[in-house]
Amino acid sequence: MKSYQAHAVVGAFQCNCHLLVCPVTAKAALIDPGDDAAKITHMLEKAEAALGRKLEVEYLLHTHGHLDHIGATKKMKAAFPKAKIALHAGDEPIYKMLREQGRLFGMNYEDPEALDQRLQHEEKISIGHLNLSVIHHPGHSPGSVSFCLHEDSALGAEETLFSGDTLFKGSVGRTDLWGADGPLMFKMIRERLLTLDGDVGVRPGHGEFSTIGVERHSNPFLK
Ligand SMILES: [Zn+2]
Ligand SMILES: [Zn+2]
């Protein structure tokens, strides 16, 4: 059985919302449900059709608390009340400021739901038989994290990093927003991301996918 993965590009900021599904248990996680709840729901329905069974969304995971990554969290929580809203505590203040974040961009949001889980560096998360670990790398925002999906050949899962807005294909995150710290972000990318195996896939919060090896050798911001 092969793990099911998909992503949808959502919202005005074109955030990559990722779906991970354990093929054995049909337990699932959404990473960064940033906007377009209907589009995310459609992605879930397609997964259900492919697997031939109903998904159990256990987690709404967030790489960080910027509005383009959390905008549909409330609607997804309403659709899946048992799903835990998880974010690093470093971004909880920004998460709670969703209305204020929206106002800056002329967008209206309701107050966000409370967090169910505050993520910590090196914390392990299981989605059925799939295993993820949390890598905290403050810089783009105080609570920015990546989720590293661990390789499991029996489940067809390859080692993959969901890197949010910290590491992009050929670029890195901006550091001019609330609580950002440029030098710290570069230090964290070098110490906690570029040290991963070169074969590890990189699925950023925006834009195309890459690998750690490619970014280590050709990302112009990391020369
Ligand atoms: Zn961001
Ligand atoms: Zn973003």
Short mmCIF file of N, CA, C and O in Angstrom, two decimals, residues 58-62 84-90 115-127 130-137 143-150 159-162 192:
data_model
loop_
_atom_site.label_atom_id
_atom_site.label_comp_id
_atom_site.label_asym_id
_atom_site.label_seq_id
_atom_site.Cartn_x
_atom_site.Cartn_y
_atom_site.Cartn_z
N GLU A 58 -6.70 13.79 11.44
CA GLU A 58 -6.30 13.84 12.85
C GLU A 58 -5.60 15.13 13.22
O GLU A 58 -5.55 15.49 14.38
N TYR A 59 -4.98 15.75 12.20
CA TYR A 59 -4.17 16.94 12.50
C TYR A 59 -4.38 18.03 11.47
O TYR A 59 -4.48 17.76 10.27
N LEU A 60 -4.40 19.26 11.96
CA LEU A 60 -4.24 20.45 11.12
C LEU A 60 -2.91 21.05 11.57
O LEU A 60 -2.83 21.70 12.61
N LEU A 61 -1.88 20.71 10.82
CA LEU A 61 -0.52 21.12 11.18
C LEU A 61 -0.18 22.42 10.49
O LEU A 61 -0.57 22.63 9.33
N HIS A 62 0.58 23.27 11.18
CA HIS A 62 0.93 24.57 10.60
C HIS A 62 2.43 24.80 10.69
O HIS A 62 3.01 24.67 11.76
N LYS A 84 -6.64 17.93 15.51
CA LYS A 84 -5.94 18.83 16.44
C LYS A 84 -5.26 19.95 15.66
O LYS A 84 -4.50 19.70 14.73
N ILE A 85 -5.51 21.18 16.10
CA ILE A 85 -4.83 22.34 15.51
C ILE A 85 -3.47 22.46 16.19
O ILE A 85 -3.41 22.68 17.41
N ALA A 86 -2.41 22.30 15.42
CA ALA A 86 -1.07 22.28 16.00
C ALA A 86 -0.19 23.36 15.37
O ALA A 86 -0.17 23.53 14.14
N LEU A 87 0.54 24.05 16.24
CA LEU A 87 1.41 25.16 15.82
C LEU A 87 2.47 25.30 16.91
O LEU A 87 2.23 24.99 18.09
N HIS A 88 3.65 25.81 16.55
CA HIS A 88 4.65 26.09 17.57
C HIS A 88 4.21 27.31 18.39
O HIS A 88 3.70 28.29 17.82
N ALA A 89 4.43 27.24 19.70
CA ALA A 89 3.96 28.32 20.59
C ALA A 89 4.57 29.67 20.23
O ALA A 89 3.97 30.71 20.51
N GLY A 90 5.74 29.65 19.59
CA GLY A 90 6.39 30.90 19.20
C GLY A 90 5.53 31.73 18.26
O GLY A 90 5.68 32.96 18.18
N LEU A 115 -5.61 26.79 19.86
CA LEU A 115 -4.71 25.69 19.51
C LEU A 115 -5.03 24.47 20.38
O LEU A 115 -5.40 24.61 21.54
N ASP A 116 -4.85 23.29 19.79
CA ASP A 116 -4.99 22.04 20.56
C ASP A 116 -3.63 21.51 20.98
O ASP A 116 -3.51 20.75 21.93
N GLN A 117 -2.61 21.86 20.22
CA GLN A 117 -1.28 21.30 20.50
C GLN A 117 -0.21 22.32 20.14
O GLN A 117 -0.25 22.89 19.05
N ARG A 118 0.72 22.52 21.06
CA ARG A 118 1.85 23.42 20.81
C ARG A 118 3.07 22.58 20.48
O ARG A 118 3.54 21.81 21.32
N LEU A 119 3.53 22.72 19.25
CA LEU A 119 4.61 21.86 18.74
C LEU A 119 5.95 22.23 19.35
O LEU A 119 6.20 23.40 19.63
N GLN A 120 6.80 21.23 19.52
CA GLN A 120 8.13 21.47 20.05
C GLN A 120 9.17 20.90 19.11
O GLN A 120 8.90 19.94 18.39
N HIS A 121 10.37 21.46 19.16
CA HIS A 121 11.48 20.99 18.35
C HIS A 121 11.72 19.49 18.61
O HIS A 121 11.77 19.07 19.75
N GLU A 122 11.83 18.74 17.55
CA GLU A 122 12.10 17.29 17.58
C GLU A 122 10.94 16.45 18.08
O GLU A 122 11.09 15.25 18.31
N GLU A 123 9.78 17.07 18.24
CA GLU A 123 8.59 16.30 18.61
C GLU A 123 8.23 15.33 17.48
O GLU A 123 8.40 15.64 16.31
N LYS A 124 7.76 14.15 17.85
CA LYS A 124 7.33 13.16 16.86
C LYS A 124 5.80 13.17 16.76
O LYS A 124 5.11 13.25 17.78
N ILE A 125 5.33 13.07 15.53
CA ILE A 125 3.88 13.03 15.31
C ILE A 125 3.58 11.82 14.45
O ILE A 125 4.25 11.61 13.42
N SER A 126 2.62 11.01 14.85
CA SER A 126 2.23 9.90 13.97
C SER A 126 0.87 10.16 13.38
O SER A 126 -0.05 10.64 14.05
N ILE A 127 0.77 9.82 12.10
CA ILE A 127 -0.50 9.87 11.39
C ILE A 127 -0.72 8.44 10.94
O ILE A 127 -0.16 8.01 9.93
N LEU A 130 2.34 6.56 9.50
CA LEU A 130 3.33 7.54 9.01
C LEU A 130 3.91 8.31 10.20
O LEU A 130 3.18 8.64 11.13
N ASN A 131 5.18 8.59 10.11
CA ASN A 131 5.84 9.33 11.19
C ASN A 131 6.46 10.62 10.68
O ASN A 131 7.15 10.63 9.67
N LEU A 132 6.20 11.68 11.44
CA LEU A 132 6.77 12.99 11.13
C LEU A 132 7.57 13.44 12.32
O LEU A 132 7.25 13.09 13.46
N SER A 133 8.60 14.25 12.08
CA SER A 133 9.19 14.96 13.20
C SER A 133 9.19 16.45 12.92
O SER A 133 9.18 16.88 11.77
N VAL A 134 9.16 17.19 14.01
CA VAL A 134 9.07 18.65 13.94
C VAL A 134 10.48 19.23 14.04
O VAL A 134 11.25 18.83 14.92
N ILE A 135 10.82 20.14 13.14
CA ILE A 135 12.09 20.85 13.22
C ILE A 135 11.77 22.33 13.40
O ILE A 135 11.17 22.96 12.52
N HIS A 136 12.12 22.86 14.57
CA HIS A 136 11.86 24.29 14.84
C HIS A 136 13.04 25.10 14.30
O HIS A 136 14.19 24.80 14.62
N HIS A 137 12.72 26.10 13.48
CA HIS A 137 13.79 26.96 12.96
C HIS A 137 13.28 28.39 12.89
O HIS A 137 12.85 28.89 11.84
N GLY A 143 8.00 31.11 15.49
CA GLY A 143 7.59 29.71 15.66
C GLY A 143 7.58 28.92 14.37
O GLY A 143 6.86 27.93 14.25
N SER A 144 8.40 29.31 13.40
CA SER A 144 8.43 28.57 12.13
C SER A 144 9.01 27.17 12.35
O SER A 144 10.04 27.01 12.99
N VAL A 145 8.32 26.19 11.78
CA VAL A 145 8.81 24.80 11.84
C VAL A 145 8.71 24.17 10.45
O VAL A 145 7.97 24.65 9.59
N SER A 146 9.49 23.10 10.27
CA SER A 146 9.28 22.20 9.14
C SER A 146 8.80 20.88 9.71
O SER A 146 9.10 20.54 10.87
N PHE A 147 8.08 20.12 8.89
CA PHE A 147 7.69 18.75 9.25
C PHE A 147 8.47 17.81 8.35
O PHE A 147 8.44 17.96 7.12
N CYS A 148 9.18 16.86 8.96
CA CYS A 148 9.93 15.91 8.16
C CYS A 148 9.22 14.56 8.19
O CYS A 148 9.11 13.93 9.25
N LEU A 149 8.70 14.16 7.05
CA LEU A 149 8.06 12.84 6.92
C LEU A 149 9.15 11.81 6.75
O LEU A 149 10.04 11.97 5.92
N HIS A 150 9.10 10.76 7.58
CA HIS A 150 10.17 9.76 7.54
C HIS A 150 9.92 8.70 6.49
O HIS A 150 8.79 8.33 6.23
N GLU A 159 11.43 10.20 2.39
CA GLU A 159 11.83 11.26 3.33
C GLU A 159 11.53 12.63 2.68
O GLU A 159 12.07 12.95 1.62
N THR A 160 10.67 13.40 3.30
CA THR A 160 10.20 14.66 2.70
C THR A 160 10.09 15.73 3.76
O THR A 160 9.53 15.50 4.83
N LEU A 161 10.59 16.90 3.42
CA LEU A 161 10.54 18.03 4.33
C LEU A 161 9.48 19.02 3.85
O LEU A 161 9.54 19.50 2.71
N PHE A 162 8.52 19.32 4.71
CA PHE A 162 7.52 20.35 4.43
C PHE A 162 8.03 21.62 5.11
O PHE A 162 7.96 21.74 6.33
N ARG A 192 19.91 23.25 10.65
CA ARG A 192 18.83 22.27 10.88
C ARG A 192 18.20 21.73 9.61
O ARG A 192 17.47 20.74 9.66
#
